[in-house]
Amino acid sequence: MSILHILSRTKLYWGLIAIFLIGVLGSPISSKGNNIFLSYGNLLDVLRQVSTTGLIATGMTAVIITGGIDLSVGSLMAICTVVCAMLLTVPGVTPAVVLGVPTVALAALCLGILVTRFILLNIEKSRAGAQATHDIRLDSVRGLVTPGIVGVILCSLVLWFLLPQVGSKFGVLGVLLVAPCVGLLFGALNGFIIVAGRLQPFIVTLAMMVTALGIARLTAGQNNAVLPVYTGSNATADFEMLRTLVFGVIPMPGLFFLGAILIYGAVLRFTPFGRYVYAIGGNEEAARLSGIAAGRVKIATYAVSGLLAGIAAVLYIAQYRQGKPDAGAGLELDAIAAVVIGGTSLMGGRGSLTGTFCGVLIFGLLSNILQLHNINSNLQLVLKGMIIIGTVLVQERSAGDLLFYLRLPGGQAHKETAAAKRPSQETASLNIGGNKK
């Protein structure tokens, strides 16, 4: 394996290391002679600050791998902040209760049905052994009645837990249940419209972005541009736990972000669902013809994107102590930038959550470095835009290509090697075509 090939495969990590070294070498020094950038508190702040964007970028990664895009996540996070803040601070039947509680009940019902059917179907497949399992069907009792009963039981348990909180104010577990389910509902609606209507994801999610913003403002009310949340005063004191350090080591928002990366990353890498996501992004028609339920998979990716936006909303309120209809303005662009910087192709079929994690950290460290040097906020935007373009250029080009375009040593040899390989590849493709005929 050549050095250029190794550099091309690891260029994302070199970029992260370079940003970190720039931060270390150019860091201001405190009055005690300590490196401010390397201070434990500063690095914890970076992790805390990137957690909201990181959660949204985590869901966005799978959506982009399928060849889609989700422009609505910022507005979905905003409506979830409004719902969460109102549940925490306003007792009684409010617009947040009317929107949130039925959504959780519906989500619990669907979850119970789907999980029960999945378990029963896999039990039946295991009994079939090595025989073909694609044609296995459940009877009416196991396919409809039993999943329906389980769904109703789960829905009843959720309502039993939530309804007593309506008369007073919701607790931490209550909002952690309601807000993500609201995001899940809108995300699933995105996916359903895209699949059923065969519409472009850009158009559908753009329309949802505007719609969710309007719903957030209607939910908050005309006189509530901001809904303040003061733990121990107008909200439960337990809500403070969502911004504390776990065991004094890692901030709670960072723990949510790392957990989402690890869990969703394992799902994409080791489960059939993950393979389906990549197959759809590579060639959706071929995936559909091979028996993959492409529509269901795409709906699931948008639903998870909305779910993670809802979790990010709760953490946003814990950090900034307020919910507002424009809380997520522009956040979708930061998430997309982090995903693309992490090496995920906007054409679909290529990318990973490891890359997204690095992209989020690159974005966060860059912002932190600029803030430590008191760079003008407008100039920060210019520098970020230039760095995003440069990083994506590096991601999309191999090291040999870059050396060739920059007229550096090693680039010409790479170009000649690529040109030498091209005729043999064309001959191979012609042979494949002839065999098919």
CSV table of C-alpha atoms in Angstrom, one decimal:
chain,number,residue,atom,x,y,z
A,1,MET,CA,0.0,0.0,0.0
A,2,SER,CA,1.5,3.3,-1.1
A,3,ILE,CA,2.1,6.3,1.1
A,4,LEU,CA,-0.4,8.4,-1.0
A,5,HIS,CA,-3.0,5.7,-0.6
A,6,ILE,CA,-2.5,5.7,3.2
A,7,LEU,CA,-2.7,9.5,3.3
A,8,SER,CA,-5.9,9.4,1.3
A,9,ARG,CA,-7.5,6.9,3.6
A,10,THR,CA,-6.5,8.8,6.8
A,11,LYS,CA,-6.8,12.4,5.6
A,12,LEU,CA,-9.8,13.1,7.8
A,13,TYR,CA,-7.8,12.3,10.9
A,14,TRP,CA,-4.9,14.3,9.8
A,15,GLY,CA,-7.2,17.3,9.4
A,16,LEU,CA,-8.5,16.8,12.9
A,17,ILE,CA,-4.9,16.5,14.2
A,18,ALA,CA,-3.8,19.6,12.3
A,19,ILE,CA,-6.7,21.7,13.7
A,20,PHE,CA,-5.8,20.5,17.2
A,21,LEU,CA,-2.1,21.3,16.8
A,22,ILE,CA,-3.0,24.8,15.5
A,23,GLY,CA,-5.1,25.3,18.6
A,24,VAL,CA,-2.3,24.2,20.9
A,25,LEU,CA,0.5,26.2,19.3
A,26,GLY,CA,-1.6,29.3,18.8
A,27,SER,CA,-3.4,29.3,22.1
A,28,PRO,CA,-3.4,32.3,24.4
A,29,ILE,CA,-1.6,31.8,27.7
A,30,SER,CA,-3.3,32.5,31.0
A,31,SER,CA,-1.9,34.7,33.8
A,32,LYS,CA,-0.6,31.5,35.5
A,33,GLY,CA,1.3,30.5,32.3
A,34,ASN,CA,-1.1,27.7,31.3
A,35,ASN,CA,-2.2,26.9,27.8
A,36,ILE,CA,-5.9,28.0,27.7
A,37,PHE,CA,-6.8,25.8,24.7
A,38,LEU,CA,-5.5,22.6,26.4
A,39,SER,CA,-7.2,23.4,29.7
A,40,TYR,CA,-9.6,20.7,30.8
A,41,GLY,CA,-12.4,23.2,31.2
A,42,ASN,CA,-12.0,24.5,27.7
A,43,LEU,CA,-12.0,21.1,26.1
A,44,LEU,CA,-15.1,20.2,28.1
A,45,ASP,CA,-16.8,23.4,26.8
A,46,VAL,CA,-16.0,22.3,23.2
A,47,LEU,CA,-17.6,19.0,23.8
A,48,ARG,CA,-20.6,20.6,25.4
A,49,GLN,CA,-21.0,23.1,22.6
A,50,VAL,CA,-20.8,20.6,19.8
A,51,SER,CA,-23.2,18.1,21.4
A,52,THR,CA,-26.4,19.8,20.0
A,53,THR,CA,-25.0,20.0,16.5
A,54,GLY,CA,-23.5,16.6,16.8
A,55,LEU,CA,-26.8,14.9,17.7
A,56,ILE,CA,-28.4,16.5,14.7
A,57,ALA,CA,-25.4,15.6,12.4
A,58,THR,CA,-25.7,12.0,13.6
A,59,GLY,CA,-29.2,11.7,12.3
A,60,MET,CA,-28.4,13.7,9.2
A,61,THR,CA,-25.6,11.2,8.3
A,62,ALA,CA,-27.9,8.3,7.6
A,63,VAL,CA,-30.3,10.6,5.7
A,64,ILE,CA,-27.5,11.8,3.4
A,65,ILE,CA,-26.1,8.3,2.9
A,66,THR,CA,-29.4,7.3,1.4
A,67,GLY,CA,-29.1,10.2,-1.0
A,68,GLY,CA,-31.5,12.5,0.8
A,69,ILE,CA,-31.2,15.7,2.8
A,70,ASP,CA,-33.1,17.1,5.8
A,71,LEU,CA,-33.4,20.9,5.9
A,72,SER,CA,-36.1,20.8,8.6
A,73,VAL,CA,-34.0,19.6,11.6
A,74,GLY,CA,-33.4,23.1,12.8
A,75,SER,CA,-37.1,23.9,12.9
A,76,LEU,CA,-37.9,20.5,14.4
A,77,MET,CA,-35.5,21.2,17.2
A,78,ALA,CA,-37.1,24.7,17.7
A,79,ILE,CA,-40.6,23.3,18.0
A,80,CYS,CA,-39.3,20.6,20.5
A,81,THR,CA,-37.7,23.4,22.6
A,82,VAL,CA,-41.0,25.2,22.8
A,83,VAL,CA,-42.9,22.0,23.7
A,84,CYS,CA,-40.2,21.1,26.3
A,85,ALA,CA,-40.1,24.5,27.9
A,86,MET,CA,-43.9,24.8,28.1
A,87,LEU,CA,-44.2,21.3,29.7
A,88,LEU,CA,-41.6,22.2,32.3
A,89,THR,CA,-42.9,25.6,33.3
A,90,VAL,CA,-46.7,25.8,32.5
A,91,PRO,CA,-49.1,23.5,34.4
A,92,GLY,CA,-52.5,22.3,33.0
A,93,VAL,CA,-53.6,21.6,29.4
A,94,THR,CA,-51.5,23.7,27.1
A,95,PRO,CA,-50.8,23.5,23.4
A,96,ALA,CA,-47.6,21.6,24.2
A,97,VAL,CA,-49.7,18.9,26.1
A,98,VAL,CA,-52.2,18.8,23.2
A,99,LEU,CA,-49.4,18.3,20.7
A,100,GLY,CA,-47.0,16.1,22.8
A,101,VAL,CA,-49.0,13.6,24.8
A,102,PRO,CA,-51.1,12.2,21.9
A,103,THR,CA,-47.8,12.0,19.9
A,104,VAL,CA,-46.2,9.9,22.6
A,105,ALA,CA,-49.2,7.6,22.8
A,106,LEU,CA,-49.2,7.1,19.0
A,107,ALA,CA,-45.4,6.4,19.1
A,108,ALA,CA,-45.8,3.9,21.9
A,109,LEU,CA,-48.6,2.1,20.1
A,110,CYS,CA,-46.7,1.9,16.8
A,111,LEU,CA,-43.5,0.8,18.7
A,112,GLY,CA,-45.3,-2.0,20.5
A,113,ILE,CA,-46.8,-3.3,17.2
A,114,LEU,CA,-43.6,-3.1,15.2
A,115,VAL,CA,-41.3,-4.6,17.8
A,116,THR,CA,-43.8,-7.5,18.6
A,117,ARG,CA,-44.2,-8.3,14.9
A,118,PHE,CA,-40.5,-8.2,14.4
A,119,ILE,CA,-39.9,-10.6,17.3
A,120,LEU,CA,-42.6,-13.0,16.2
A,121,LEU,CA,-41.5,-13.0,12.6
A,122,ASN,CA,-37.9,-13.7,13.5
A,123,ILE,CA,-39.0,-16.6,15.8
A,124,GLU,CA,-40.9,-18.0,12.8
A,125,LYS,CA,-37.9,-17.6,10.6
A,126,SER,CA,-35.6,-19.4,13.0
A,127,ARG,CA,-38.0,-22.3,13.1
A,128,ALA,CA,-37.9,-22.5,9.3
A,129,GLY,CA,-34.2,-23.0,9.5
A,130,ALA,CA,-32.3,-23.1,6.2
A,131,GLN,CA,-35.5,-22.9,4.2
A,132,ALA,CA,-36.3,-19.7,2.2
A,133,THR,CA,-37.7,-17.2,4.7
A,134,HIS,CA,-38.8,-14.4,2.4
A,135,ASP,CA,-42.3,-16.0,1.9
A,136,ILE,CA,-43.0,-16.5,5.6
A,137,ARG,CA,-46.3,-14.8,6.8
A,138,LEU,CA,-47.7,-14.6,10.2
A,139,ASP,CA,-51.3,-15.6,10.9
A,140,SER,CA,-53.9,-13.1,12.0
A,141,VAL,CA,-53.4,-13.9,15.7
A,142,ARG,CA,-49.6,-13.4,15.7
A,143,GLY,CA,-49.6,-10.8,12.9
A,144,LEU,CA,-52.4,-8.5,14.1
A,145,VAL,CA,-54.0,-9.4,17.4
A,146,THR,CA,-50.9,-10.0,19.6
A,147,PRO,CA,-49.0,-7.0,18.3
A,148,GLY,CA,-52.1,-4.8,18.7
A,149,ILE,CA,-52.5,-5.9,22.3
A,150,VAL,CA,-48.9,-5.3,23.1
A,151,GLY,CA,-49.1,-1.8,21.5
A,152,VAL,CA,-52.2,-0.9,23.5
A,153,ILE,CA,-50.6,-2.0,26.7
A,154,LEU,CA,-47.5,0.0,26.1
A,155,CYS,CA,-49.6,3.0,25.1
A,156,SER,CA,-51.6,2.7,28.3
A,157,LEU,CA,-48.5,2.6,30.4
A,158,VAL,CA,-47.1,5.7,28.8
A,159,LEU,CA,-50.4,7.6,29.3
A,160,TRP,CA,-50.5,6.3,32.9
A,161,PHE,CA,-47.0,7.9,33.4
A,162,LEU,CA,-47.7,11.2,31.6
A,163,LEU,CA,-51.3,12.2,32.4
A,164,PRO,CA,-50.7,12.8,36.2
A,165,GLN,CA,-48.0,15.3,35.2
A,166,VAL,CA,-50.4,17.4,33.2
A,167,GLY,CA,-52.0,19.0,36.2
A,168,SER,CA,-48.7,20.2,37.6
A,169,LYS,CA,-45.5,20.3,35.6
A,170,PHE,CA,-43.6,17.7,33.7
A,171,GLY,CA,-40.4,16.2,35.1
A,172,VAL,CA,-37.1,15.3,33.4
A,173,LEU,CA,-38.2,11.9,32.2
A,174,GLY,CA,-41.5,13.3,31.0
A,175,VAL,CA,-39.9,15.9,28.7
A,176,LEU,CA,-37.2,13.4,27.6
A,177,LEU,CA,-40.1,11.2,26.4
A,178,VAL,CA,-42.3,13.8,24.9
A,179,ALA,CA,-39.9,16.1,23.0
A,180,PRO,CA,-38.1,13.4,21.1
A,181,CYS,CA,-41.4,11.8,20.1
A,182,VAL,CA,-42.6,15.1,18.7
A,183,GLY,CA,-39.4,15.2,16.6
A,184,LEU,CA,-39.9,11.6,15.6
A,185,LEU,CA,-43.5,12.3,14.4
A,186,PHE,CA,-42.4,15.2,12.2
A,187,GLY,CA,-39.4,13.3,10.9
A,188,ALA,CA,-41.5,10.3,10.0
A,189,LEU,CA,-43.9,12.6,8.3
A,190,ASN,CA,-41.0,13.9,6.2
A,191,GLY,CA,-40.1,10.4,5.1
A,192,PHE,CA,-43.6,9.3,4.4
A,193,ILE,CA,-44.3,12.3,2.1
A,194,ILE,CA,-41.0,11.8,0.3
A,195,VAL,CA,-41.7,8.1,-0.2
A,196,ALA,CA,-45.4,8.1,-0.9
A,197,GLY,CA,-45.4,11.3,-3.0
A,198,ARG,CA,-42.1,10.4,-4.7
A,199,LEU,CA,-40.9,14.0,-4.1
A,200,GLN,CA,-37.4,15.4,-3.8
A,201,PRO,CA,-36.2,15.4,-0.2
A,202,PHE,CA,-35.0,19.0,-0.6
A,203,ILE,CA,-38.5,20.3,-1.4
A,204,VAL,CA,-40.3,18.3,1.2
A,205,THR,CA,-37.9,19.1,4.1
A,206,LEU,CA,-37.8,22.8,3.0
A,207,ALA,CA,-41.6,22.9,3.3
A,208,MET,CA,-41.4,21.1,6.6
A,209,MET,CA,-38.8,23.7,7.8
A,210,VAL,CA,-41.3,26.5,7.2
A,211,THR,CA,-44.3,24.6,8.5
A,212,ALA,CA,-42.6,23.5,11.8
A,213,LEU,CA,-41.4,27.1,12.4
A,214,GLY,CA,-45.0,28.3,12.1
A,215,ILE,CA,-46.3,25.5,14.4
A,216,ALA,CA,-43.6,26.4,16.9
A,217,ARG,CA,-44.7,30.1,16.9
A,218,LEU,CA,-48.4,29.1,17.3
A,219,THR,CA,-47.5,26.7,20.1
A,220,ALA,CA,-45.5,29.4,22.0
A,221,GLY,CA,-48.2,32.0,21.5
A,222,GLN,CA,-48.1,35.6,20.2
A,223,ASN,CA,-46.5,37.0,23.4
A,224,ASN,CA,-44.0,34.2,24.0
A,225,ALA,CA,-41.0,34.8,21.8
A,226,VAL,CA,-38.9,33.2,24.5
A,227,LEU,CA,-40.0,30.7,27.2
A,228,PRO,CA,-37.5,31.0,30.1
A,229,VAL,CA,-36.7,27.9,32.1
A,230,TYR,CA,-35.2,28.4,35.6
A,231,THR,CA,-34.5,25.1,37.4
A,232,GLY,CA,-35.7,25.2,41.0
A,233,SER,CA,-37.9,28.2,40.3
A,234,ASN,CA,-40.4,27.8,37.5
A,235,ALA,CA,-39.2,24.3,36.6
A,236,THR,CA,-38.2,21.2,38.5
A,237,ALA,CA,-34.7,21.4,40.1
A,238,ASP,CA,-33.9,17.9,38.7
A,239,PHE,CA,-33.7,19.3,35.2
A,240,GLU,CA,-30.3,20.7,36.3
A,241,MET,CA,-28.8,17.2,35.9
A,242,LEU,CA,-28.9,17.5,32.1
A,243,ARG,CA,-26.1,20.1,32.2
A,244,THR,CA,-23.9,18.7,35.0
A,245,LEU,CA,-20.7,16.7,34.7
A,246,VAL,CA,-21.2,12.9,34.9
A,247,PHE,CA,-18.8,11.6,37.6
A,248,GLY,CA,-17.1,15.0,37.3
A,249,VAL,CA,-15.5,13.9,34.0
A,250,ILE,CA,-17.8,14.4,31.0
A,251,PRO,CA,-20.7,16.8,30.5
A,252,MET,CA,-24.2,15.2,30.2
A,253,PRO,CA,-24.8,16.6,26.7
A,254,GLY,CA,-21.5,15.1,25.5
A,255,LEU,CA,-22.6,11.8,27.0
A,256,PHE,CA,-25.8,11.9,24.9
A,257,PHE,CA,-23.8,12.8,21.8
A,258,LEU,CA,-21.2,10.0,22.3
A,259,GLY,CA,-24.0,7.5,23.0
A,260,ALA,CA,-25.9,8.4,19.9
A,261,ILE,CA,-22.7,8.1,17.8
A,262,LEU,CA,-21.8,4.7,19.2
A,263,ILE,CA,-25.3,3.2,19.0
A,264,TYR,CA,-26.3,4.5,15.6
A,265,GLY,CA,-22.8,3.8,14.3
A,266,ALA,CA,-23.1,0.2,15.4
A,267,VAL,CA,-26.6,0.0,13.8
A,268,LEU,CA,-25.2,1.3,10.5
A,269,ARG,CA,-22.2,-0.9,10.5
A,270,PHE,CA,-23.4,-4.3,11.9
A,271,THR,CA,-27.1,-4.6,11.1
A,272,PRO,CA,-29.1,-5.4,8.0
A,273,PHE,CA,-30.7,-1.9,8.3
A,274,GLY,CA,-27.3,-0.3,8.0
A,275,ARG,CA,-26.5,-2.3,4.9
A,276,TYR,CA,-29.8,-1.3,3.4
A,277,VAL,CA,-29.1,2.4,4.0
A,278,TYR,CA,-25.8,2.1,2.1
A,279,ALA,CA,-27.4,0.0,-0.7
A,280,ILE,CA,-30.2,2.6,-1.2
A,281,GLY,CA,-27.7,5.4,-1.4
A,282,GLY,CA,-25.6,3.5,-3.9
A,283,ASN,CA,-28.4,2.6,-6.2
A,284,GLU,CA,-32.0,2.8,-4.9
A,285,GLU,CA,-33.6,1.0,-7.9
A,286,ALA,CA,-31.1,-1.9,-7.6
A,287,ALA,CA,-31.8,-2.1,-3.8
A,288,ARG,CA,-35.5,-2.2,-4.4
A,289,LEU,CA,-35.2,-4.9,-7.1
A,290,SER,CA,-33.1,-7.0,-4.7
A,291,GLY,CA,-36.0,-7.1,-2.2
A,292,ILE,CA,-35.1,-4.2,0.1
A,293,ALA,CA,-38.1,-2.2,1.4
A,294,ALA,CA,-36.4,1.0,0.4
A,295,GLY,CA,-39.4,3.2,1.4
A,296,ARG,CA,-39.5,1.9,5.0
A,297,VAL,CA,-35.8,2.3,5.4
A,298,LYS,CA,-35.9,5.9,4.2
A,299,ILE,CA,-38.8,6.7,6.5
A,300,ALA,CA,-36.9,5.2,9.4
A,301,THR,CA,-33.8,7.4,8.7
A,302,TYR,CA,-35.9,10.6,8.6
A,303,ALA,CA,-37.7,9.5,11.8
A,304,VAL,CA,-34.5,8.9,13.6
A,305,SER,CA,-33.2,12.3,12.4
A,306,GLY,CA,-36.3,14.0,13.9
A,307,LEU,CA,-35.9,11.9,17.1
A,308,LEU,CA,-32.3,13.1,17.6
A,309,ALA,CA,-33.4,16.7,16.9
A,310,GLY,CA,-35.9,16.3,19.8
A,311,ILE,CA,-33.2,15.1,22.2
A,312,ALA,CA,-31.0,17.9,21.1
A,313,ALA,CA,-33.8,20.3,21.9
A,314,VAL,CA,-34.0,19.1,25.6
A,315,LEU,CA,-30.2,19.5,25.9
A,316,TYR,CA,-30.4,23.0,24.3
A,317,ILE,CA,-32.9,24.1,27.0
A,318,ALA,CA,-30.7,22.6,29.8
A,319,GLN,CA,-27.8,24.6,28.5
A,320,TYR,CA,-29.4,27.9,27.5
A,321,ARG,CA,-32.4,27.8,29.9
A,322,GLN,CA,-34.9,28.9,27.3
A,323,GLY,CA,-37.1,27.5,24.6
A,324,LYS,CA,-37.9,29.7,21.5
A,325,PRO,CA,-39.4,29.2,18.0
A,326,ASP,CA,-36.1,30.2,16.3
A,327,ALA,CA,-33.8,28.1,18.6
A,328,GLY,CA,-32.5,26.0,15.7
A,329,ALA,CA,-32.2,28.7,13.0
A,330,GLY,CA,-29.3,27.7,10.7
A,331,LEU,CA,-28.5,24.6,12.7
A,332,GLU,CA,-29.3,22.4,9.8
A,333,LEU,CA,-26.5,24.0,7.7
A,334,ASP,CA,-24.0,23.4,10.5
A,335,ALA,CA,-25.0,19.8,10.7
A,336,ILE,CA,-24.8,19.3,7.0
A,337,ALA,CA,-21.3,21.0,6.9
A,338,ALA,CA,-20.1,18.7,9.7
A,339,VAL,CA,-21.4,15.6,7.9
A,340,VAL,CA,-19.8,16.6,4.6
A,341,ILE,CA,-16.5,17.6,6.3
A,342,GLY,CA,-16.6,14.1,7.8
A,343,GLY,CA,-16.4,12.5,4.4
A,344,THR,CA,-20.1,11.6,3.7
A,345,SER,CA,-20.9,12.1,0.1
A,346,LEU,CA,-23.9,14.3,-0.8
A,347,MET,CA,-24.5,11.9,-3.7
A,348,GLY,CA,-25.2,9.1,-1.2
A,349,GLY,CA,-23.8,5.6,-0.6
A,350,ARG,CA,-20.6,6.7,1.1
A,351,GLY,CA,-19.9,7.9,4.6
A,352,SER,CA,-19.7,6.9,8.3
A,353,LEU,CA,-20.5,8.2,11.7
A,354,THR,CA,-16.8,8.0,12.6
A,355,GLY,CA,-16.2,10.6,10.0
A,356,THR,CA,-19.2,12.7,11.2
A,357,PHE,CA,-17.7,12.6,14.7
A,358,CYS,CA,-14.4,13.9,13.4
A,359,GLY,CA,-16.2,16.6,11.3
A,360,VAL,CA,-18.2,17.8,14.3
A,361,LEU,CA,-15.0,18.0,16.4
A,362,ILE,CA,-13.2,19.9,13.6
A,363,PHE,CA,-16.0,22.4,13.4
A,364,GLY,CA,-16.1,22.8,17.2
A,365,LEU,CA,-12.4,23.2,17.6
A,366,LEU,CA,-12.2,25.7,14.8
A,367,SER,CA,-15.0,27.8,16.4
A,368,ASN,CA,-13.2,27.6,19.8
A,369,ILE,CA,-9.8,28.7,18.3
A,370,LEU,CA,-11.4,31.7,16.7
A,371,GLN,CA,-13.2,32.7,19.9
A,372,LEU,CA,-10.1,32.4,22.0
A,373,HIS,CA,-8.4,34.8,19.7
A,374,ASN,CA,-11.4,37.2,19.7
A,375,ILE,CA,-11.8,37.1,16.0
A,376,ASN,CA,-14.7,39.2,14.7
A,377,SER,CA,-17.8,37.2,14.4
A,378,ASN,CA,-18.3,38.2,10.7
A,379,LEU,CA,-14.8,37.2,9.9
A,380,GLN,CA,-15.3,33.9,11.7
A,381,LEU,CA,-18.1,33.1,9.2
A,382,VAL,CA,-15.8,33.9,6.3
A,383,LEU,CA,-13.0,31.7,7.6
A,384,LYS,CA,-15.4,28.9,8.4
A,385,GLY,CA,-16.8,29.0,4.8
A,386,MET,CA,-13.3,28.9,3.3
A,387,ILE,CA,-12.2,26.0,5.5
A,388,ILE,CA,-15.4,24.0,4.7
A,389,ILE,CA,-14.7,24.4,1.0
A,390,GLY,CA,-11.0,23.4,1.5
A,391,THR,CA,-11.9,20.4,3.7
A,392,VAL,CA,-14.5,19.1,1.3
A,393,LEU,CA,-12.1,19.5,-1.6
A,394,VAL,CA,-9.5,17.4,0.3
A,395,GLN,CA,-12.2,14.8,1.1
A,396,GLU,CA,-13.4,14.5,-2.5
A,397,ARG,CA,-9.9,14.3,-4.1
A,398,SER,CA,-7.2,11.8,-3.4
A,399,ALA,CA,-3.8,12.9,-2.3
A,400,GLY,CA,-2.3,12.0,-5.7
A,401,ASP,CA,-4.9,14.2,-7.5
A,402,LEU,CA,-4.1,17.1,-5.2
A,403,LEU,CA,-0.4,16.8,-5.7
A,404,PHE,CA,-0.9,16.7,-9.5
A,405,TYR,CA,-3.2,19.8,-9.5
A,406,LEU,CA,-0.7,21.6,-7.3
A,407,ARG,CA,2.2,20.5,-9.5
A,408,LEU,CA,4.0,18.9,-6.6
A,409,PRO,CA,6.3,15.8,-6.7
A,410,GLY,CA,4.4,12.5,-6.8
A,411,GLY,CA,1.4,13.9,-8.5
A,412,GLN,CA,2.6,13.2,-12.1
A,413,ALA,CA,3.4,9.6,-11.2
A,414,HIS,CA,-0.1,9.2,-9.7
A,415,LYS,CA,-1.7,10.6,-12.8
A,416,GLU,CA,0.3,8.3,-15.1
A,417,THR,CA,-0.6,5.2,-13.0
A,418,ALA,CA,-4.3,6.2,-13.1
A,419,ALA,CA,-4.1,6.6,-16.9
A,420,ALA,CA,-2.4,3.2,-17.3
A,421,LYS,CA,-5.2,1.5,-15.3
A,422,ARG,CA,-8.0,3.1,-17.2
A,423,PRO,CA,-7.7,1.1,-20.5
A,424,SER,CA,-7.6,-2.2,-18.5
A,425,GLN,CA,-10.7,-1.2,-16.6
A,426,GLU,CA,-12.5,-0.2,-19.8
A,427,THR,CA,-11.6,-3.6,-21.3
A,428,ALA,CA,-12.9,-5.4,-18.3
A,429,SER,CA,-16.2,-3.5,-18.4
A,430,LEU,CA,-16.5,-4.4,-22.1
A,431,ASN,CA,-15.9,-8.1,-21.3
A,432,ILE,CA,-18.5,-7.9,-18.6
A,433,GLY,CA,-20.9,-6.4,-21.1
A,434,GLY,CA,-20.1,-9.1,-23.7
A,435,ASN,CA,-20.7,-11.8,-21.1
A,436,LYS,CA,-24.1,-10.3,-20.3
A,437,LYS,CA,-25.1,-10.4,-23.9
